[in-house]
PDB file of C-alpha atoms in Angstrom:
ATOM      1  CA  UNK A 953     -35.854 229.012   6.508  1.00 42.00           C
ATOM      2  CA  UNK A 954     -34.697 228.806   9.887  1.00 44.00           C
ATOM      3  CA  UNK A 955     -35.229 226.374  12.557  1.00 48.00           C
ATOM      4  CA  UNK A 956     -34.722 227.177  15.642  1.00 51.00           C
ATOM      5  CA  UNK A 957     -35.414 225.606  19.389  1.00 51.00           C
ATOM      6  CA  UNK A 958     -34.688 225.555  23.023  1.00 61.00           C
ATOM      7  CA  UNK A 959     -31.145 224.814  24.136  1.00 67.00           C
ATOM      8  CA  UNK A 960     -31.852 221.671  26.374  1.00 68.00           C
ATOM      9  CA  UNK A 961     -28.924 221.983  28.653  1.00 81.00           C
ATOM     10  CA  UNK A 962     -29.923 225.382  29.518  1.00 72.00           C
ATOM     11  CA  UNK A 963     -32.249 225.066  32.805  1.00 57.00           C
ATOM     12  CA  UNK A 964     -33.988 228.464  32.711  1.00 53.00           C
ATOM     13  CA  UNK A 965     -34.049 227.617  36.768  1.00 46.00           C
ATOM     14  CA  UNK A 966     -30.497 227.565  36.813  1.00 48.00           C
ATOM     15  CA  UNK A 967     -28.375 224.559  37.392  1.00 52.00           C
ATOM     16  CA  UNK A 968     -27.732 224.040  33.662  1.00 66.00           C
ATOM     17  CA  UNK A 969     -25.051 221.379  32.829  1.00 82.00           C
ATOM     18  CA  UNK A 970     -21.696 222.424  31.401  1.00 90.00           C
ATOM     19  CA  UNK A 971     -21.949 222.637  27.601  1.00 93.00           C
ATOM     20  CA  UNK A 972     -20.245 223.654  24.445  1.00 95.00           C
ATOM     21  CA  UNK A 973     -22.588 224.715  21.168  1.00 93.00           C
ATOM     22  CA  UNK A 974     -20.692 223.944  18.085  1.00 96.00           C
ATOM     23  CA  UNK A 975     -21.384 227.036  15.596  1.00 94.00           C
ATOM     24  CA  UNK A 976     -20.167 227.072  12.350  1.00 97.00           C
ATOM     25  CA  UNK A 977     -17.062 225.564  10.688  1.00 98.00           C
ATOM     26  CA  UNK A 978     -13.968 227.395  10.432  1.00 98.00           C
ATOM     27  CA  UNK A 979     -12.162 225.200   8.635  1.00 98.00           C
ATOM     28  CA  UNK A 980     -12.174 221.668   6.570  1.00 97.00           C
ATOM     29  CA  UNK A 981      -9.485 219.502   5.668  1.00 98.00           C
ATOM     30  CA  UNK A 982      -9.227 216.401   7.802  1.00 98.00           C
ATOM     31  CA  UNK A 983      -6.282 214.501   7.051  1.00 97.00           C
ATOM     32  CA  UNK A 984      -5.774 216.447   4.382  1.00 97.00           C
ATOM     33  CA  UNK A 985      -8.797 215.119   2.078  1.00 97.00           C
ATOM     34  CA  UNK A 986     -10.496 218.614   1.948  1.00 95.00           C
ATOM     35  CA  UNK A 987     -12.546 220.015   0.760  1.00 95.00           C
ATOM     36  CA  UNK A 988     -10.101 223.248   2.126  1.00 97.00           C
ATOM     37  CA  UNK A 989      -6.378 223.204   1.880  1.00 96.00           C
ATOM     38  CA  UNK A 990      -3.987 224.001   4.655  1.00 97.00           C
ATOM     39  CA  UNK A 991      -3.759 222.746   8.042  1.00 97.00           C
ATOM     40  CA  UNK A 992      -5.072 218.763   7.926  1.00 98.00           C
ATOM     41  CA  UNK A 993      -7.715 219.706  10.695  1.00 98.00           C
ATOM     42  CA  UNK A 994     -11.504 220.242  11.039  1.00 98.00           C
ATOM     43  CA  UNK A 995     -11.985 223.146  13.250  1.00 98.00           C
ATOM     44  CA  UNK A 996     -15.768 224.582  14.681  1.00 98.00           C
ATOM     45  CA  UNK A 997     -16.117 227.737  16.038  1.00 98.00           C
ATOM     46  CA  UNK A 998     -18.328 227.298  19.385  1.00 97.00           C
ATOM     47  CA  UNK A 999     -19.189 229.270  22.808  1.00 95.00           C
ATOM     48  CA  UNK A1000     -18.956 227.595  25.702  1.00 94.00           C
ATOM     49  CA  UNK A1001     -21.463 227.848  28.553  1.00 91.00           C
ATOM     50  CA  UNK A1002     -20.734 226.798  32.380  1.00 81.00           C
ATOM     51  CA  UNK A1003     -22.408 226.817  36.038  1.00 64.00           C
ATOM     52  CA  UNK A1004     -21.684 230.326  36.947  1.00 67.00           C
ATOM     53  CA  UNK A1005     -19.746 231.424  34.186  1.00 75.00           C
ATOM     54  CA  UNK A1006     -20.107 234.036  31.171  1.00 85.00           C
ATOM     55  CA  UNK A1007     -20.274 232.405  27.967  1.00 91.00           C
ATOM     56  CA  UNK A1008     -17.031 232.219  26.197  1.00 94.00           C
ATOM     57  CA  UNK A1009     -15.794 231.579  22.455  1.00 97.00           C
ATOM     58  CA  UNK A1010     -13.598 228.965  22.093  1.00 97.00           C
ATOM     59  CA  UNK A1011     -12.354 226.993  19.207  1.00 98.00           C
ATOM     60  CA  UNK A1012     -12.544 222.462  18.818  1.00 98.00           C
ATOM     61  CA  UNK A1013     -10.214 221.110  16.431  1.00 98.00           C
ATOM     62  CA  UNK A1014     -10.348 217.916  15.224  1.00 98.00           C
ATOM     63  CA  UNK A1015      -7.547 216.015  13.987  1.00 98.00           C
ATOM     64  CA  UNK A1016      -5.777 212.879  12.811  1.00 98.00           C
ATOM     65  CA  UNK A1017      -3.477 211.325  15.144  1.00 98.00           C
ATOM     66  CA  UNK A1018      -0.036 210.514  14.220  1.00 98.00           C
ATOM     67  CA  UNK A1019       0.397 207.285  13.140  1.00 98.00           C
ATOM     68  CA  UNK A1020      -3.257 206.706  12.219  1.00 98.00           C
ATOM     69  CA  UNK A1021      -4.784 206.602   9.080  1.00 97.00           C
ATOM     70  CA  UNK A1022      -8.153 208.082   8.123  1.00 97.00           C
ATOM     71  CA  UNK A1023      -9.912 206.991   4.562  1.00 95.00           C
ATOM     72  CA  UNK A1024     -13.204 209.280   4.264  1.00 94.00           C
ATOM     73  CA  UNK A1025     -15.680 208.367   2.347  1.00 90.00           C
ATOM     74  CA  UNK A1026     -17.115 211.176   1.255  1.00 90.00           C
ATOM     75  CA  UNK A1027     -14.761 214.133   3.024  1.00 92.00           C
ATOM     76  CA  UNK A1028     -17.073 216.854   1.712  1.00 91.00           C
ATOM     77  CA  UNK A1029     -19.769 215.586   4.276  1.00 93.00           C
ATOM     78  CA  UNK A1030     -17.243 216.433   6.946  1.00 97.00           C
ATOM     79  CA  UNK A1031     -18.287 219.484   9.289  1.00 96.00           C
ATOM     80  CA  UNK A1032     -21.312 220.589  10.962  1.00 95.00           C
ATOM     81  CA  UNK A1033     -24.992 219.720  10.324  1.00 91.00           C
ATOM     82  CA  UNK A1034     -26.847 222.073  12.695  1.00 84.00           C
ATOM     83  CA  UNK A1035     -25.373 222.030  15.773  1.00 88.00           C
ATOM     84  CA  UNK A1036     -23.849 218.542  15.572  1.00 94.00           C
ATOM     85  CA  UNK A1037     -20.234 217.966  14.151  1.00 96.00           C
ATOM     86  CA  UNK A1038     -20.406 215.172  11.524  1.00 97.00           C
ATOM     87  CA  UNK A1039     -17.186 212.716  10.684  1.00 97.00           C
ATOM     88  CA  UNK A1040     -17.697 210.853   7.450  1.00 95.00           C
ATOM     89  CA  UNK A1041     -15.610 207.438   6.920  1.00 95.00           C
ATOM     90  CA  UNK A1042     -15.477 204.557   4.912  1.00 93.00           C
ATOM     91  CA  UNK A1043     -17.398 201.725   6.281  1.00 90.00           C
ATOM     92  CA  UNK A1044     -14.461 198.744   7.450  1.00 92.00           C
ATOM     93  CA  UNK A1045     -12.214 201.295   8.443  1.00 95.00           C
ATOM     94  CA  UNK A1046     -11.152 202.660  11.334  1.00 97.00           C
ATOM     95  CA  UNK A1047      -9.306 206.219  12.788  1.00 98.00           C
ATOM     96  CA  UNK A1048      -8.050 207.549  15.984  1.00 98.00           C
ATOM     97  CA  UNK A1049      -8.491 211.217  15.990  1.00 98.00           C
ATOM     98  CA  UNK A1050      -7.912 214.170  18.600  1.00 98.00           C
ATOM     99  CA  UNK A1051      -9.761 216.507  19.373  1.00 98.00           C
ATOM    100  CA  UNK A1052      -8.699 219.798  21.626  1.00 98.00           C
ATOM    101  CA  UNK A1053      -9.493 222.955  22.647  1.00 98.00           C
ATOM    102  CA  UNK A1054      -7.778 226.219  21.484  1.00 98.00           C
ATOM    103  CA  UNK A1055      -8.397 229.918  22.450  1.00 98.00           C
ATOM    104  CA  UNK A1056      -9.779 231.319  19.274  1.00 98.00           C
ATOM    105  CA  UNK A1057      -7.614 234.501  18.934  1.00 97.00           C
ATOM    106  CA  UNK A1058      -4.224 233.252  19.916  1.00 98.00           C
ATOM    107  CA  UNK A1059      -5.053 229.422  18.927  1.00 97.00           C
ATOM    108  CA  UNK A1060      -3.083 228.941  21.845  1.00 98.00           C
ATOM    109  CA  UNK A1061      -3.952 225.462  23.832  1.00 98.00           C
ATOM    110  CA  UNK A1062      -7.146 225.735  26.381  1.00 96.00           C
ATOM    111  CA  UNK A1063      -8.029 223.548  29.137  1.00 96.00           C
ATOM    112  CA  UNK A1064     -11.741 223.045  29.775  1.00 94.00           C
ATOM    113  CA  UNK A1065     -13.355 221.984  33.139  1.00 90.00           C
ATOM    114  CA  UNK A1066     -16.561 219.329  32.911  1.00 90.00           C
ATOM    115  CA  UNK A1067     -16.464 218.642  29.026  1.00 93.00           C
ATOM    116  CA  UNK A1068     -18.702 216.104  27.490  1.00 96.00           C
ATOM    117  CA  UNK A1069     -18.893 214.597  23.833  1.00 97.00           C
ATOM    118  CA  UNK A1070     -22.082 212.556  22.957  1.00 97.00           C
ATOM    119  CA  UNK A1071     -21.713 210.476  19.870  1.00 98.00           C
ATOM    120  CA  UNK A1072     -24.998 209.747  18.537  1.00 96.00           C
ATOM    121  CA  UNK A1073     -26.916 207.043  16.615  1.00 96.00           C
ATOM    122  CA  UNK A1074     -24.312 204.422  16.983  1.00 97.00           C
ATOM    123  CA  UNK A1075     -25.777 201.947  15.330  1.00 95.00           C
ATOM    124  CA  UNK A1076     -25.554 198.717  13.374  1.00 92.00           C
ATOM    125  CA  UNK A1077     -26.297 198.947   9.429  1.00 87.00           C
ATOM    126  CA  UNK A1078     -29.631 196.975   8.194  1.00 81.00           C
ATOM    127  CA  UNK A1079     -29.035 193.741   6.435  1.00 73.00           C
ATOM    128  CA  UNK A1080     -25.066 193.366   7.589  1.00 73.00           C
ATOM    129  CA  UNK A1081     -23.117 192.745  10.574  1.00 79.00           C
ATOM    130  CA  UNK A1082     -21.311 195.820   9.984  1.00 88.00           C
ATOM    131  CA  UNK A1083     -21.345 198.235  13.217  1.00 94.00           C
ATOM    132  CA  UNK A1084     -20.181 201.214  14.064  1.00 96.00           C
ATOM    133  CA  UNK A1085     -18.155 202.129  17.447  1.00 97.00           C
ATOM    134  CA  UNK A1086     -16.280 204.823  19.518  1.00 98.00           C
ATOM    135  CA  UNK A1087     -13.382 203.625  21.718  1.00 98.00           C
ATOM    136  CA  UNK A1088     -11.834 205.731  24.081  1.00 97.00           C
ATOM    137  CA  UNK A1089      -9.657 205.679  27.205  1.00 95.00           C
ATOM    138  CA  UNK A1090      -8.586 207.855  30.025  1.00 93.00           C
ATOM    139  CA  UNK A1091     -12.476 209.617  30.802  1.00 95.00           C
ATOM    140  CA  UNK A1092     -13.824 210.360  34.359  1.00 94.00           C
ATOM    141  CA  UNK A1093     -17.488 209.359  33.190  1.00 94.00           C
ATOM    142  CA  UNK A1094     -19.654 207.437  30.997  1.00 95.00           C
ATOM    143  CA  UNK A1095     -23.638 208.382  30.752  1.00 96.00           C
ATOM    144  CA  UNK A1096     -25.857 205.529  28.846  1.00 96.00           C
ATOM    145  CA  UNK A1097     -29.171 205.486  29.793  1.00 94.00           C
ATOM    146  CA  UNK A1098     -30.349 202.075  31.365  1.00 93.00           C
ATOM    147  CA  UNK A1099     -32.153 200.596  28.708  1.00 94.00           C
ATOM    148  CA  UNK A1100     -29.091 201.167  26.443  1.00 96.00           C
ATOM    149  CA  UNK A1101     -29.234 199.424  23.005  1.00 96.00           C
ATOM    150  CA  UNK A1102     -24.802 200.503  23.283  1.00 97.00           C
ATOM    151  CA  UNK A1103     -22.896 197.633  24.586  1.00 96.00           C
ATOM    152  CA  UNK A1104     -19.287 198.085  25.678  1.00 90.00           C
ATOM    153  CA  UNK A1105     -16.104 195.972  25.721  1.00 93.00           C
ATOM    154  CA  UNK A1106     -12.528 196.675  27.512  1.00 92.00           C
ATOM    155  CA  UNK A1107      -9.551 195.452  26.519  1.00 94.00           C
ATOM    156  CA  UNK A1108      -6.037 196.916  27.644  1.00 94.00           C
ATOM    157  CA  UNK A1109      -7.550 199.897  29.474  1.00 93.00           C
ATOM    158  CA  UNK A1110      -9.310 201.145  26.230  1.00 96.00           C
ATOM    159  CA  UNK A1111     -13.104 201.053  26.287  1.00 96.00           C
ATOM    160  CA  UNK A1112     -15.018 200.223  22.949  1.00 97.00           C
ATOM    161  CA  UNK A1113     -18.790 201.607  22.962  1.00 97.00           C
ATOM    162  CA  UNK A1114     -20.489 199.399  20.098  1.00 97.00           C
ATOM    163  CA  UNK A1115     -24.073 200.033  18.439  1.00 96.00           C
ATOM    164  CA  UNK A1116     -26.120 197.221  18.961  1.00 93.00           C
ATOM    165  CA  UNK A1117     -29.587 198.094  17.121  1.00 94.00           C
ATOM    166  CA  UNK A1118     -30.053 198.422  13.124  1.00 92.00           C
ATOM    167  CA  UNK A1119     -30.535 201.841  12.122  1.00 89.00           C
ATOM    168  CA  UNK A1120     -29.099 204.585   9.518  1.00 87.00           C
ATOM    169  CA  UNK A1121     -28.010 208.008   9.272  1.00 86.00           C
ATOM    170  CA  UNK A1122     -32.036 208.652   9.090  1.00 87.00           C
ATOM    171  CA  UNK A1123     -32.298 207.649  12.860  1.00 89.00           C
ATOM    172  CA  UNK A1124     -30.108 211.007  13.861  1.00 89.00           C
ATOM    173  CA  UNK A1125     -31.693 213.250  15.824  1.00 85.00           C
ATOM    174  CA  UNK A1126     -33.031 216.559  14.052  1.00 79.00           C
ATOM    175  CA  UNK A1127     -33.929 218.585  16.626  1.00 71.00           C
ATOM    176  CA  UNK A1128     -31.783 218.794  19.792  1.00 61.00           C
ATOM    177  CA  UNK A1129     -35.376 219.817  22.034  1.00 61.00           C
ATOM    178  CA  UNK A1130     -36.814 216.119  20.919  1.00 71.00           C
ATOM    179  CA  UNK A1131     -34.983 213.725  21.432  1.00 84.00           C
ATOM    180  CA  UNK A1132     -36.391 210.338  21.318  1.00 89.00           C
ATOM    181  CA  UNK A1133     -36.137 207.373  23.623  1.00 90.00           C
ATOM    182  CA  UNK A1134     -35.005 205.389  20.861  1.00 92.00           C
ATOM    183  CA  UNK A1135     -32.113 208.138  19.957  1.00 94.00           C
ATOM    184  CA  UNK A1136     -31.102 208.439  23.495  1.00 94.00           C
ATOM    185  CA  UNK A1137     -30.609 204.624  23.398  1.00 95.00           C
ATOM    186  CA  UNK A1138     -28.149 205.082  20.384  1.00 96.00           C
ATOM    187  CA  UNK A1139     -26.262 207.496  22.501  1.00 97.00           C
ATOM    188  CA  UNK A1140     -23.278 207.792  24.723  1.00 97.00           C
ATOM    189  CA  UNK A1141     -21.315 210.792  26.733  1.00 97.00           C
ATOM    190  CA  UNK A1142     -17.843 210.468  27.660  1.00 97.00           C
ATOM    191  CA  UNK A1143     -17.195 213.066  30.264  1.00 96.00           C
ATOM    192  CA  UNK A1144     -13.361 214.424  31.282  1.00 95.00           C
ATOM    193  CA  UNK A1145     -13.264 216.756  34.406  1.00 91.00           C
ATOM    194  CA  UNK A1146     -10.168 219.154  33.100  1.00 92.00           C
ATOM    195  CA  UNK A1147      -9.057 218.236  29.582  1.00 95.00           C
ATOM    196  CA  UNK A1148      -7.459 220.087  26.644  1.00 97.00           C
ATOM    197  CA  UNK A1149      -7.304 217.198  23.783  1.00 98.00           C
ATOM    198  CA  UNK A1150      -9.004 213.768  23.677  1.00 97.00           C
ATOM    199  CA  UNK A1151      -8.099 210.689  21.434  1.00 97.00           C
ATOM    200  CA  UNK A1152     -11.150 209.073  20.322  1.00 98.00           C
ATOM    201  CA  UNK A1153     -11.022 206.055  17.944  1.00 98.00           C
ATOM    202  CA  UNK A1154     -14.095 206.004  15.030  1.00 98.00           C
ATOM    203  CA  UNK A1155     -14.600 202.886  13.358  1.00 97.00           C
ATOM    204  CA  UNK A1156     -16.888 200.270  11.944  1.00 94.00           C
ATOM    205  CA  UNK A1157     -16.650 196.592  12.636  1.00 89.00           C
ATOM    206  CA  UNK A1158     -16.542 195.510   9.149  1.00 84.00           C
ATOM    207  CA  UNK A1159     -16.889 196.577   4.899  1.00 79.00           C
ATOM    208  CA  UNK A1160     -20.408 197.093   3.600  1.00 73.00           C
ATOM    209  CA  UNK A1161     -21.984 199.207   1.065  1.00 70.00           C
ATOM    210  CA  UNK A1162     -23.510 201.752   3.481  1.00 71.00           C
ATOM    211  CA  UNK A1163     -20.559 204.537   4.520  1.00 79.00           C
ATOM    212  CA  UNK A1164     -20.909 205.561   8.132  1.00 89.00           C
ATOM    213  CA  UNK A1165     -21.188 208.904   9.247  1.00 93.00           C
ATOM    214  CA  UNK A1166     -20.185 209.565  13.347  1.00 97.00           C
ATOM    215  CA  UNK A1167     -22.317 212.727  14.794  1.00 96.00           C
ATOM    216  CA  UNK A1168     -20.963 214.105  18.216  1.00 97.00           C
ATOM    217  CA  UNK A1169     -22.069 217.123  20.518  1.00 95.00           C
ATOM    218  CA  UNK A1170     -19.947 218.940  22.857  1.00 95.00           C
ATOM    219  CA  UNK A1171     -22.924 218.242  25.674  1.00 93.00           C
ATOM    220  CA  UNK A1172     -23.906 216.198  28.283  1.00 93.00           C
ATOM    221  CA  UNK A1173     -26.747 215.414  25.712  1.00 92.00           C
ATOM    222  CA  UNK A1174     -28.377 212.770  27.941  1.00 92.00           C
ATOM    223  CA  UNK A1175     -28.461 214.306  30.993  1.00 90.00           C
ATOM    224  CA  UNK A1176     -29.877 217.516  29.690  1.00 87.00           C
ATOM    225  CA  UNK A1177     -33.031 215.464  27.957  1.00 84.00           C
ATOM    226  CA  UNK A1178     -33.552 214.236  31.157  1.00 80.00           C
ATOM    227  CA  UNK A1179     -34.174 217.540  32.603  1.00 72.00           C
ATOM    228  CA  UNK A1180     -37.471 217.602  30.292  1.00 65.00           C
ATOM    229  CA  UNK A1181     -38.343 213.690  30.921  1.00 65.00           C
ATOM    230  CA  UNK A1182     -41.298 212.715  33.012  1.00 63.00           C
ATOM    231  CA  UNK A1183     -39.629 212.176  36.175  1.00 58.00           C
ATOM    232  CA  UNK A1184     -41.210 208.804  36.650  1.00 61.00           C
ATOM    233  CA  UNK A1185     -40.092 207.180  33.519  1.00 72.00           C
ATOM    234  CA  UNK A1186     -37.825 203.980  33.827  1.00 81.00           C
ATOM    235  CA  UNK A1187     -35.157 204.583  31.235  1.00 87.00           C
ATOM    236  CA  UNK A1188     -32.873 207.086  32.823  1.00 89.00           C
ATOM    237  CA  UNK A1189     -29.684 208.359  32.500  1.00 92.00           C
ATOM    238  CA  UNK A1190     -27.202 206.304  34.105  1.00 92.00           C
ATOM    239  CA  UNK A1191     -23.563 207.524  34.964  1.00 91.00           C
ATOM    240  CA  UNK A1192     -21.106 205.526  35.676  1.00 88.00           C
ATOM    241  CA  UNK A1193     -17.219 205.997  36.630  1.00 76.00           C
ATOM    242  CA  UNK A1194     -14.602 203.738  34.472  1.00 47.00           C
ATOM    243  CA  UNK A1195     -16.691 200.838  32.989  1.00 42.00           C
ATOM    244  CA  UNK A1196     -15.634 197.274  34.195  1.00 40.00           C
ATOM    245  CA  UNK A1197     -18.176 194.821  32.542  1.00 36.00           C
ATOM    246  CA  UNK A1198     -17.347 193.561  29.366  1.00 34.00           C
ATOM    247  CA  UNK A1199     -20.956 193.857  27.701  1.00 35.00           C
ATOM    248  CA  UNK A1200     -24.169 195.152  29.123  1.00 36.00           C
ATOM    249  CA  UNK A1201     -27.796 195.467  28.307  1.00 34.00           C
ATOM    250  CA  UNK A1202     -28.969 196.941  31.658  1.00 36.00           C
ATOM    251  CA  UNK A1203     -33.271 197.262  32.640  1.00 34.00           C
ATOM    252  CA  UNK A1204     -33.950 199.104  35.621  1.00 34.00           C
ATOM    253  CA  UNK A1205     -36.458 197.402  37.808  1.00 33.00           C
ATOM    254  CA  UNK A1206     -37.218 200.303  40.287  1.00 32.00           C
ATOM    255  CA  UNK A1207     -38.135 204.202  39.942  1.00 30.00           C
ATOM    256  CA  UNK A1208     -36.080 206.840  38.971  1.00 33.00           C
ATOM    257  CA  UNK A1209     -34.803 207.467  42.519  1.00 29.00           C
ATOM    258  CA  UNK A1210     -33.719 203.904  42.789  1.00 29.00           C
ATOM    259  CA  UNK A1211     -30.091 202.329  41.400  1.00 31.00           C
ATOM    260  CA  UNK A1212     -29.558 200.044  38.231  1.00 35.00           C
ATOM    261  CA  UNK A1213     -29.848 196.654  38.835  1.00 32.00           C
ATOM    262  CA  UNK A1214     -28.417 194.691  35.431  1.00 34.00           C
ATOM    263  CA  UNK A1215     -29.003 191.345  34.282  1.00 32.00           C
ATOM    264  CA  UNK A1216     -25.790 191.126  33.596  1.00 33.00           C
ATOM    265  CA  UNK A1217     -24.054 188.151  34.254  1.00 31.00           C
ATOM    266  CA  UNK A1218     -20.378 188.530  33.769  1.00 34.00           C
ATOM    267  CA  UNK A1219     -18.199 188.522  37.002  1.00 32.00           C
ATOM    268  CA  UNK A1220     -15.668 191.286  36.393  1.00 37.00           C
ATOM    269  CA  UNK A1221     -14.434 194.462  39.617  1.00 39.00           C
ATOM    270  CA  UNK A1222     -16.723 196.625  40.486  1.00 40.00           C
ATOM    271  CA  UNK A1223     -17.457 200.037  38.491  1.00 45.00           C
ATOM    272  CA  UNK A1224     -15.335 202.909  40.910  1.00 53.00           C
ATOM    273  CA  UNK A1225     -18.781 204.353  41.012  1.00 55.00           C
ATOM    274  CA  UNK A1226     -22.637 204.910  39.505  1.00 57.00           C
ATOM    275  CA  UNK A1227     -25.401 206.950  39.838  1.00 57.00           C
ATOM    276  CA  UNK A1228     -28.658 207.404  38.681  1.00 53.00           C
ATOM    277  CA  UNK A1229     -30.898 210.674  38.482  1.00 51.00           C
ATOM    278  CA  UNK A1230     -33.693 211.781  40.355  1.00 47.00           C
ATOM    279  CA  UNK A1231     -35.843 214.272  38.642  1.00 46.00           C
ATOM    280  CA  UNK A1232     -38.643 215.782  40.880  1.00 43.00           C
ATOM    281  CA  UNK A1233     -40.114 218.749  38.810  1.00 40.00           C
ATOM    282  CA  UNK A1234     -37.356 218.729  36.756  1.00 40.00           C
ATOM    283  CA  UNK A1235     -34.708 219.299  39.381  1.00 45.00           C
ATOM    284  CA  UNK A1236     -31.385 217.358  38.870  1.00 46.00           C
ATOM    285  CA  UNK A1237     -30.447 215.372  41.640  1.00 46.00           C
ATOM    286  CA  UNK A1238     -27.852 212.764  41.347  1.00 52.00           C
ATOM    287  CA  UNK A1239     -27.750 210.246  43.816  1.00 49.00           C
ATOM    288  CA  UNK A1240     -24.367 208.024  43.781  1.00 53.00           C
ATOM    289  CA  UNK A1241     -22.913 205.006  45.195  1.00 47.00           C
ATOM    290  CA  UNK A1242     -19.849 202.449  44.820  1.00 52.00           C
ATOM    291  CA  UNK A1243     -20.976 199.451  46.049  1.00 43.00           C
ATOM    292  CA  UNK A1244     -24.590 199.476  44.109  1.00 42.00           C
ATOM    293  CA  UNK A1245     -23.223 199.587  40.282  1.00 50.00           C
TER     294      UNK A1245
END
């Protein structure tokens, strides 16, 4: 059987968000634990969709970076589960990996304009203190939406986006079209304007018995659920430039058209700049400011 749904980045209306769709594997052997031989690499075949472009193919590889080490738990559960690329590791580890864009036919390098990776269901494992995280430097963006259960920390220019809320590889999202408030919670984009290979760092605070298992999308995932969102809801999408405070649990006390307000009480610079959605019959509007993050 085959399930299939509506792309939710794709605004029949036009005005879809830049996107990637990861389609099938090509190729699995990170860090050389297989299940494939060859090249130490996962690599996902995927077409690439853009504001006023014709959709291309172009290749994502993922790999280990030099000097890091990567201990899988499980390497066979590398790959792709739907659309969604899935990195397996064992839980109190950590690993930096790239990943990068190739032309499929020459594998030669590619840079991409507006690229976003979601990782989703970051989450802390029931009954331990163990929690998984993403850390990652050198974006243009971050999208969380503003009643984010993903709390962040800086330290030495690297940002590290922590799950806060017990959960488990049952809490991923199954279909792309329905994604929960609770999911989108779980969730964070990092967004590059022209990029042709991100370092990412996967890792889990500390040992337990549960494995964790990182899911990502090539998509501004949050933003394009928000296109289908009742336009008055609360919990929105917020985008922000480089992140400055060192933890956050933000509410939003005004409508959708209105800007965060946190509770936040740590005294650290400015973000360089936020915004917050406006969604009036499902029309993206961002409105932005750098004094009102």
């Amino acid at each position: 059987t085959t399930t299939t749904w509506e792309e939710p980045c794709e605004n029949k209306h036009g005005g879809e968000f830049p996107y990637l769709v990861l389609h099938s594997l090509k190729h699995n052997n990170l860090g050389g634990f297989g299940p494939d031989g060859g090249d130490e690499s996962l690599v996902f075949r995927a077409q690439a969709f853009g504001q006023g472009h014709q959709p291309h193919d172009v290749e994502l590889h993922v790999r280990v970076k030099p000097g890091s080490r990567y201990e899988p738990a499980s390497s066979e559960h590398n790959g792709l589960s739907h659309h969604d690329g899935v990195i397996n590791l064992k839980a109190g580890s950590h690993v930096t990996l790239l990943f990068s864009f190739h032309n499929p036919t020459t594998q030669e390098p590619v840079e991409l304009s507006d690229v976003s990776l979601t990782f989703l269901n970051l989450h802390a494992d029931h009954g331990s203190n163990s929690s998984q995280y993403v850390e990652s430097s050198g974006y243009e963006t971050v999208t969380m939406m503003s009643h984010t259960d993903v709390l962040f920390t800086i330290h030495n220019g690297v940002t590290r986006f922590t799950g806060n809320a017990e959960g488990s590889e049952h809490d991923e999202p199954a279909n792309p079209a329905a994604f929960t408030l609770t999911q989108q919670n779980r969730a964070v984009t990092i967004g590059y304007n022209k990029v042709q290979q991100a370092a990412m760092t996967l890792g889990t605070s500390m040992a337990s018995d549960t494995d964790s298992r990182f899911v990502f999308v090539a998509k501004p995932a949050l933003l394009c659920a928000a296109m289908w969102a009742n336009p008055e809801a609360e919990n929105i999408p917020i985008i922000s430039g480089l992140p400055t405070r060192t933890t956050t649990t933000p509410r939003v006390g005004q409508r959708p058209t209105h800007f965060l307000h946190t509770t936040s009480t740590t005294t650290t610079p400015a973000a360089e700049k936020c915004c917050a959605l406006n969604l009036p019959r499902f029309g993206v509007r961002l409105l932005c400011s750098e004094s009102r993050c």
